[in-house]
Backbone as JSON, one array per atom type, in Angstrom:
{
  "sequence": "XXXXXXXXXXXXXXXXXXXXXXXXXXXXXXXXXXXXXXXXXXXXXXXXXXXXXXXXXXXXXXXXXXXXXXXXXXXXXXXXXXXXXXXXXXXXXXXXXXXXXXXXXXXXXXXXXXXXXXXXXXXX",
  "N": [[10.64, -12.9, 2.44], [13.14, -11.07, 4.68], [14.19, -11.55, 7.34], [14.34, -9.69, 10.62], [17.31, -9.36, 12.54], [17.08, -9.48, 15.46], [15.3, -9.66, 18.68], [12.7, -10.41, 18.04], [10.03, -13.0, 17.62], [9.89, -15.04, 14.61], [7.17, -15.32, 13.43], [6.01, -12.91, 15.06], [7.3, -11.25, 13.41], [6.07, -11.32, 10.75], [3.56, -11.46, 11.28], [3.36, -8.57, 11.94], [4.16, -7.66, 9.82], [1.93, -8.35, 7.76], [0.05, -6.58, 9.23], [1.11, -4.04, 8.47], [0.47, -4.23, 5.88], [-2.24, -4.2, 5.92], [-2.69, -1.85, 6.93], [-1.66, -0.29, 4.58], [-3.41, -0.81, 2.77], [-3.21, -2.86, 1.26], [-4.39, -5.15, 1.8], [-7.72, -5.01, 2.14], [-10.56, -4.01, 3.94], [-12.31, -7.06, 4.9], [-11.38, -8.52, 2.96], [-9.82, -11.4, 1.66], [-7.03, -13.07, 3.14], [-4.06, -14.63, 1.9], [-4.09, -18.49, 1.82], [-2.69, -20.33, 4.5], [-0.96, -22.05, 3.87], [-0.04, -20.78, 1.26], [0.99, -18.46, 1.97], [3.07, -18.8, 3.66], [4.56, -20.45, 1.82], [5.47, -18.03, 0.14], [6.63, -16.58, 2.23], [8.8, -18.56, 2.71], [8.76, -19.94, 5.13], [7.93, -22.31, 7.29], [4.51, -23.56, 7.39], [3.22, -23.83, 10.22], [4.28, -21.52, 11.29], [3.27, -19.55, 10.31], [0.46, -20.03, 10.71], [0.56, -19.55, 13.12], [0.99, -16.58, 13.25], [-1.17, -15.61, 12.08], [-3.1, -16.88, 14.16], [-2.61, -14.82, 16.08], [-2.97, -12.5, 14.92], [-5.86, -12.75, 14.81], [-6.63, -12.89, 17.39], [-6.14, -10.63, 18.2], [-8.13, -9.43, 17.09], [-8.09, -8.22, 14.28], [-8.16, -9.85, 12.33], [-10.58, -12.44, 10.97], [-11.48, -16.02, 10.99], [-13.12, -17.74, 8.57], [-14.58, -20.76, 8.73], [-13.14, -23.34, 6.78], [-13.0, -21.88, 4.64], [-11.24, -19.47, 4.8], [-9.01, -16.94, 6.15], [-9.87, -13.69, 6.86], [-10.02, -10.09, 6.38], [-10.77, -8.11, 9.4], [-13.21, -5.46, 9.48], [-13.08, -3.21, 11.09], [-10.16, -3.24, 11.04], [-7.79, -1.82, 10.19], [-7.76, 0.84, 11.82], [-7.78, -0.27, 14.12], [-5.23, -1.35, 14.57], [-4.06, 1.06, 13.88], [-4.48, 2.4, 15.99], [-3.4, 0.53, 18.01], [-0.59, 0.89, 17.75], [-0.34, 3.55, 17.62], [-0.56, 3.85, 20.72], [1.62, 2.13, 21.54], [3.74, 3.8, 20.73], [3.68, 6.25, 22.12], [3.35, 5.07, 25.03], [5.71, 3.31, 25.07], [7.97, 3.93, 23.22], [8.55, 6.55, 23.37], [9.66, 7.69, 25.57], [12.35, 7.06, 25.32], [13.08, 8.37, 23.25], [12.72, 10.97, 24.06], [14.31, 11.19, 26.34], [17.14, 11.13, 24.89], [16.76, 13.55, 23.07], [16.77, 15.25, 25.15], [19.29, 14.91, 26.36], [20.79, 15.64, 23.81], [20.2, 18.52, 24.15], [18.12, 19.4, 22.75], [15.79, 21.59, 22.24], [12.09, 21.73, 22.48], [10.97, 23.55, 20.36], [12.71, 23.3, 18.23], [12.4, 20.93, 17.74], [9.53, 20.78, 16.9], [9.87, 22.27, 14.92], [11.36, 20.89, 13.09], [9.68, 18.71, 12.81], [7.47, 19.79, 11.58], [8.99, 20.69, 9.15], [9.51, 18.03, 7.71], [6.98, 16.98, 7.52], [6.11, 18.71, 5.41], [7.9, 17.85, 3.45], [7.19, 15.4, 2.86], [4.82, 15.69, 1.89], [1.87, 15.12, -0.04]],
  "CA": [[11.1, -12.12, 3.54], [14.29, -10.98, 5.13], [13.81, -11.37, 8.67], [15.33, -8.86, 11.14], [18.01, -10.16, 13.43], [16.29, -9.17, 16.72], [14.52, -10.73, 19.66], [11.57, -11.03, 17.85], [10.07, -14.27, 16.94], [9.56, -14.83, 13.0], [5.84, -15.32, 13.54], [5.56, -11.55, 15.08], [7.69, -10.3, 12.3], [5.23, -11.97, 9.83], [2.2, -10.77, 12.0], [3.68, -7.28, 11.87], [4.06, -7.25, 8.31], [0.43, -8.23, 7.67], [-0.61, -5.45, 9.7], [1.52, -3.13, 7.62], [-0.19, -4.59, 4.38], [-3.56, -4.01, 5.97], [-2.37, -0.27, 6.82], [-1.12, 0.35, 3.53], [-4.51, -1.07, 1.65], [-2.89, -4.21, 0.45], [-5.43, -5.97, 2.25], [-8.75, -3.75, 2.31], [-11.48, -4.67, 5.06], [-13.58, -8.17, 4.55], [-10.42, -9.26, 2.05], [-9.13, -12.73, 1.99], [-5.83, -13.54, 2.96], [-3.73, -15.83, 0.95], [-4.3, -19.33, 2.87], [-1.71, -20.64, 5.5], [0.26, -22.75, 2.58], [0.54, -20.03, 0.47], [1.73, -17.3, 2.76], [4.33, -19.83, 4.27], [5.6, -20.63, 0.73], [5.97, -16.99, -0.14], [7.57, -15.89, 3.22], [9.71, -19.42, 2.76], [8.84, -20.32, 6.39], [6.89, -23.37, 7.68], [3.16, -23.15, 7.51], [3.03, -23.56, 11.32], [4.63, -20.13, 11.78], [2.1, -18.72, 9.54], [-0.86, -20.26, 11.47], [0.82, -18.7, 14.7], [0.89, -15.04, 13.05], [-3.04, -15.6, 11.54], [-3.96, -16.86, 15.41], [-2.13, -13.87, 16.93], [-3.75, -11.48, 14.35], [-7.31, -13.05, 14.84], [-6.86, -12.58, 18.79], [-6.04, -9.3, 18.51], [-9.41, -9.06, 16.51], [-7.52, -7.98, 12.96], [-8.41, -10.68, 11.14], [-11.42, -13.42, 11.56], [-11.25, -17.22, 10.25], [-14.63, -18.53, 8.14], [-14.13, -21.95, 8.65], [-13.52, -24.1, 5.39], [-12.71, -20.67, 3.45], [-10.03, -18.92, 5.23], [-9.02, -16.15, 7.23], [-10.4, -12.47, 6.55], [-9.71, -9.24, 7.46], [-11.83, -7.55, 9.99], [-13.71, -4.43, 8.72], [-11.85, -2.27, 11.41], [-8.66, -3.92, 11.33], [-7.09, -0.71, 9.98], [-8.14, 1.63, 12.53], [-7.55, -1.0, 15.46], [-3.66, -1.27, 14.14], [-3.28, 2.47, 14.08], [-4.91, 2.62, 17.29], [-2.37, -0.16, 19.2], [0.71, 1.35, 17.14], [-0.08, 4.88, 18.62], [-0.32, 3.79, 22.05], [2.78, 1.57, 21.8], [4.48, 4.72, 20.4], [3.34, 6.69, 23.39], [3.56, 4.05, 26.14], [6.86, 2.73, 25.21], [9.06, 4.58, 22.62], [8.46, 8.37, 23.53], [10.25, 7.91, 26.57], [13.82, 6.85, 25.15], [13.22, 9.54, 22.47], [12.55, 12.23, 24.84], [15.87, 11.0, 26.86], [17.82, 11.49, 23.68], [16.65, 14.64, 22.59], [17.31, 16.18, 26.17], [20.99, 14.65, 25.9], [21.21, 16.43, 22.54], [19.98, 19.86, 23.93], [17.25, 19.64, 21.41], [14.29, 22.0, 22.75], [10.59, 21.65, 21.92], [10.8, 24.62, 19.21], [13.33, 22.78, 17.57], [11.5, 19.32, 17.38], [8.22, 21.37, 16.38], [9.8, 23.13, 13.48], [12.21, 19.72, 12.32], [8.45, 18.03, 12.51], [6.83, 20.7, 10.43], [9.54, 20.37, 7.66], [9.27, 16.63, 7.72], [5.74, 16.86, 6.86], [6.21, 19.82, 4.06], [8.89, 17.27, 2.64], [6.73, 14.33, 2.67], [3.11, 15.57, 1.83], [1.6, 14.83, -1.21]],
  "C": [[12.59, -12.21, 4.02], [13.79, -10.56, 6.37], [14.7, -10.72, 9.41], [16.04, -9.82, 12.29], [17.91, -9.52, 14.6], [15.95, -10.22, 17.85], [12.98, -10.94, 19.35], [11.34, -12.02, 17.06], [9.45, -13.81, 15.3], [7.99, -14.61, 12.96], [5.18, -13.97, 13.78], [5.89, -10.96, 13.96], [6.34, -10.49, 11.21], [3.88, -11.07, 10.04], [2.32, -9.02, 11.73], [3.86, -6.63, 10.64], [2.73, -7.23, 7.53], [-0.02, -6.95, 8.13], [-0.14, -4.1, 8.89], [0.82, -3.21, 6.15], [-1.73, -3.94, 4.32], [-3.54, -2.42, 6.09], [-2.44, 0.5, 5.67], [-2.18, 0.17, 2.38], [-4.21, -2.28, 1.04], [-4.24, -4.96, 0.59], [-6.66, -5.17, 2.82], [-9.95, -5.02, 3.26], [-12.17, -5.85, 4.4], [-12.79, -8.65, 3.19], [-10.0, -10.47, 2.48], [-7.94, -12.56, 2.07], [-5.49, -14.48, 2.39], [-3.73, -17.01, 2.16], [-2.6, -19.42, 3.56], [-0.47, -21.19, 4.51], [0.74, -21.44, 1.81], [1.3, -18.86, 0.89], [2.94, -17.71, 3.28], [5.36, -19.83, 2.87], [6.0, -19.35, 0.07], [6.94, -16.14, 0.71], [8.6, -17.07, 3.35], [9.76, -19.66, 4.58], [7.74, -21.37, 6.21], [5.49, -22.85, 7.9], [2.68, -23.19, 9.3], [3.29, -22.1, 11.64], [3.8, -19.03, 11.15], [0.53, -18.66, 10.28], [-0.78, -19.76, 12.86], [0.3, -17.3, 14.41], [-0.82, -15.02, 12.77], [-3.3, -15.8, 13.19], [-3.73, -15.39, 16.34], [-3.11, -12.87, 16.45], [-5.33, -11.7, 14.65], [-7.26, -12.64, 16.61], [-6.59, -11.29, 19.36], [-7.12, -8.36, 17.66], [-8.95, -8.1, 15.02], [-8.03, -8.39, 12.04], [-9.36, -11.8, 11.85], [-11.32, -14.69, 10.58], [-13.05, -17.25, 10.0], [-13.98, -20.07, 7.8], [-14.37, -22.74, 7.16], [-13.16, -22.94, 4.38], [-11.5, -19.9, 3.62], [-10.28, -17.79, 6.33], [-9.16, -14.35, 6.31], [-9.98, -11.33, 7.2], [-10.7, -8.41, 7.98], [-12.12, -6.08, 9.48], [-13.22, -3.3, 9.6], [-10.63, -2.52, 12.03], [-7.5, -2.56, 11.35], [-7.01, 0.23, 11.15], [-7.7, 1.13, 14.19], [-5.74, -1.23, 15.5], [-3.23, 0.03, 14.54], [-3.31, 2.64, 15.58], [-3.68, 1.91, 18.33], [-0.76, 0.69, 18.96], [0.92, 2.86, 18.04], [0.29, 4.89, 19.93], [0.97, 3.21, 22.56], [3.81, 2.75, 21.56], [4.8, 5.59, 21.78], [3.68, 6.15, 24.59], [5.05, 3.66, 26.33], [8.17, 3.07, 24.35], [9.46, 5.98, 23.26], [9.57, 8.52, 24.43], [12.21, 8.14, 26.16], [14.15, 8.17, 24.27], [13.34, 10.71, 22.95], [13.97, 12.34, 25.58], [16.97, 11.69, 25.8], [17.93, 13.02, 23.24], [17.04, 15.68, 24.08], [18.91, 15.8, 26.1], [21.43, 15.68, 25.11], [21.23, 18.0, 22.59], [18.76, 20.21, 22.8], [15.86, 20.39, 22.27], [13.23, 21.8, 21.99], [10.5, 22.63, 20.91], [11.49, 23.88, 18.13], [12.54, 21.64, 16.77], [10.31, 19.63, 16.61], [8.63, 21.7, 14.75], [10.51, 21.71, 12.72], [10.95, 18.97, 12.0], [7.79, 18.67, 11.27], [7.72, 20.43, 9.23], [9.58, 18.94, 7.41], [8.37, 16.45, 7.12], [5.36, 17.58, 5.76], [6.95, 18.82, 3.01], [8.05, 16.32, 2.42], [5.23, 14.38, 2.16], [3.03, 15.52, 0.17], [0.82, 15.61, -2.06]]
}
């Protein structure tokens, strides 16, 4: 895995990637994640780094541990992730986007039209 050059710790980037995989259906509800060692080998990182990622996801309620068996995806993980990401967008990111739109004199109607066009281009 290529890690981003930003201020995000690698274990958080791995946890985010697993969340993406859950949202995209790669890991469906109640399915087993690869073992810590397997995932570490795939990501080419230390097993302790992956363990920190798994612990973070467990604390957030996205996965759970069955002792001696492994980590599994929570039944409501996908919805919890989508809810958390939606809240993060609204609470932390839109302010910067709105500021940029204002500086560029893009009015709400232009934004609505651009978003509608985007949805039409990317609908299946």
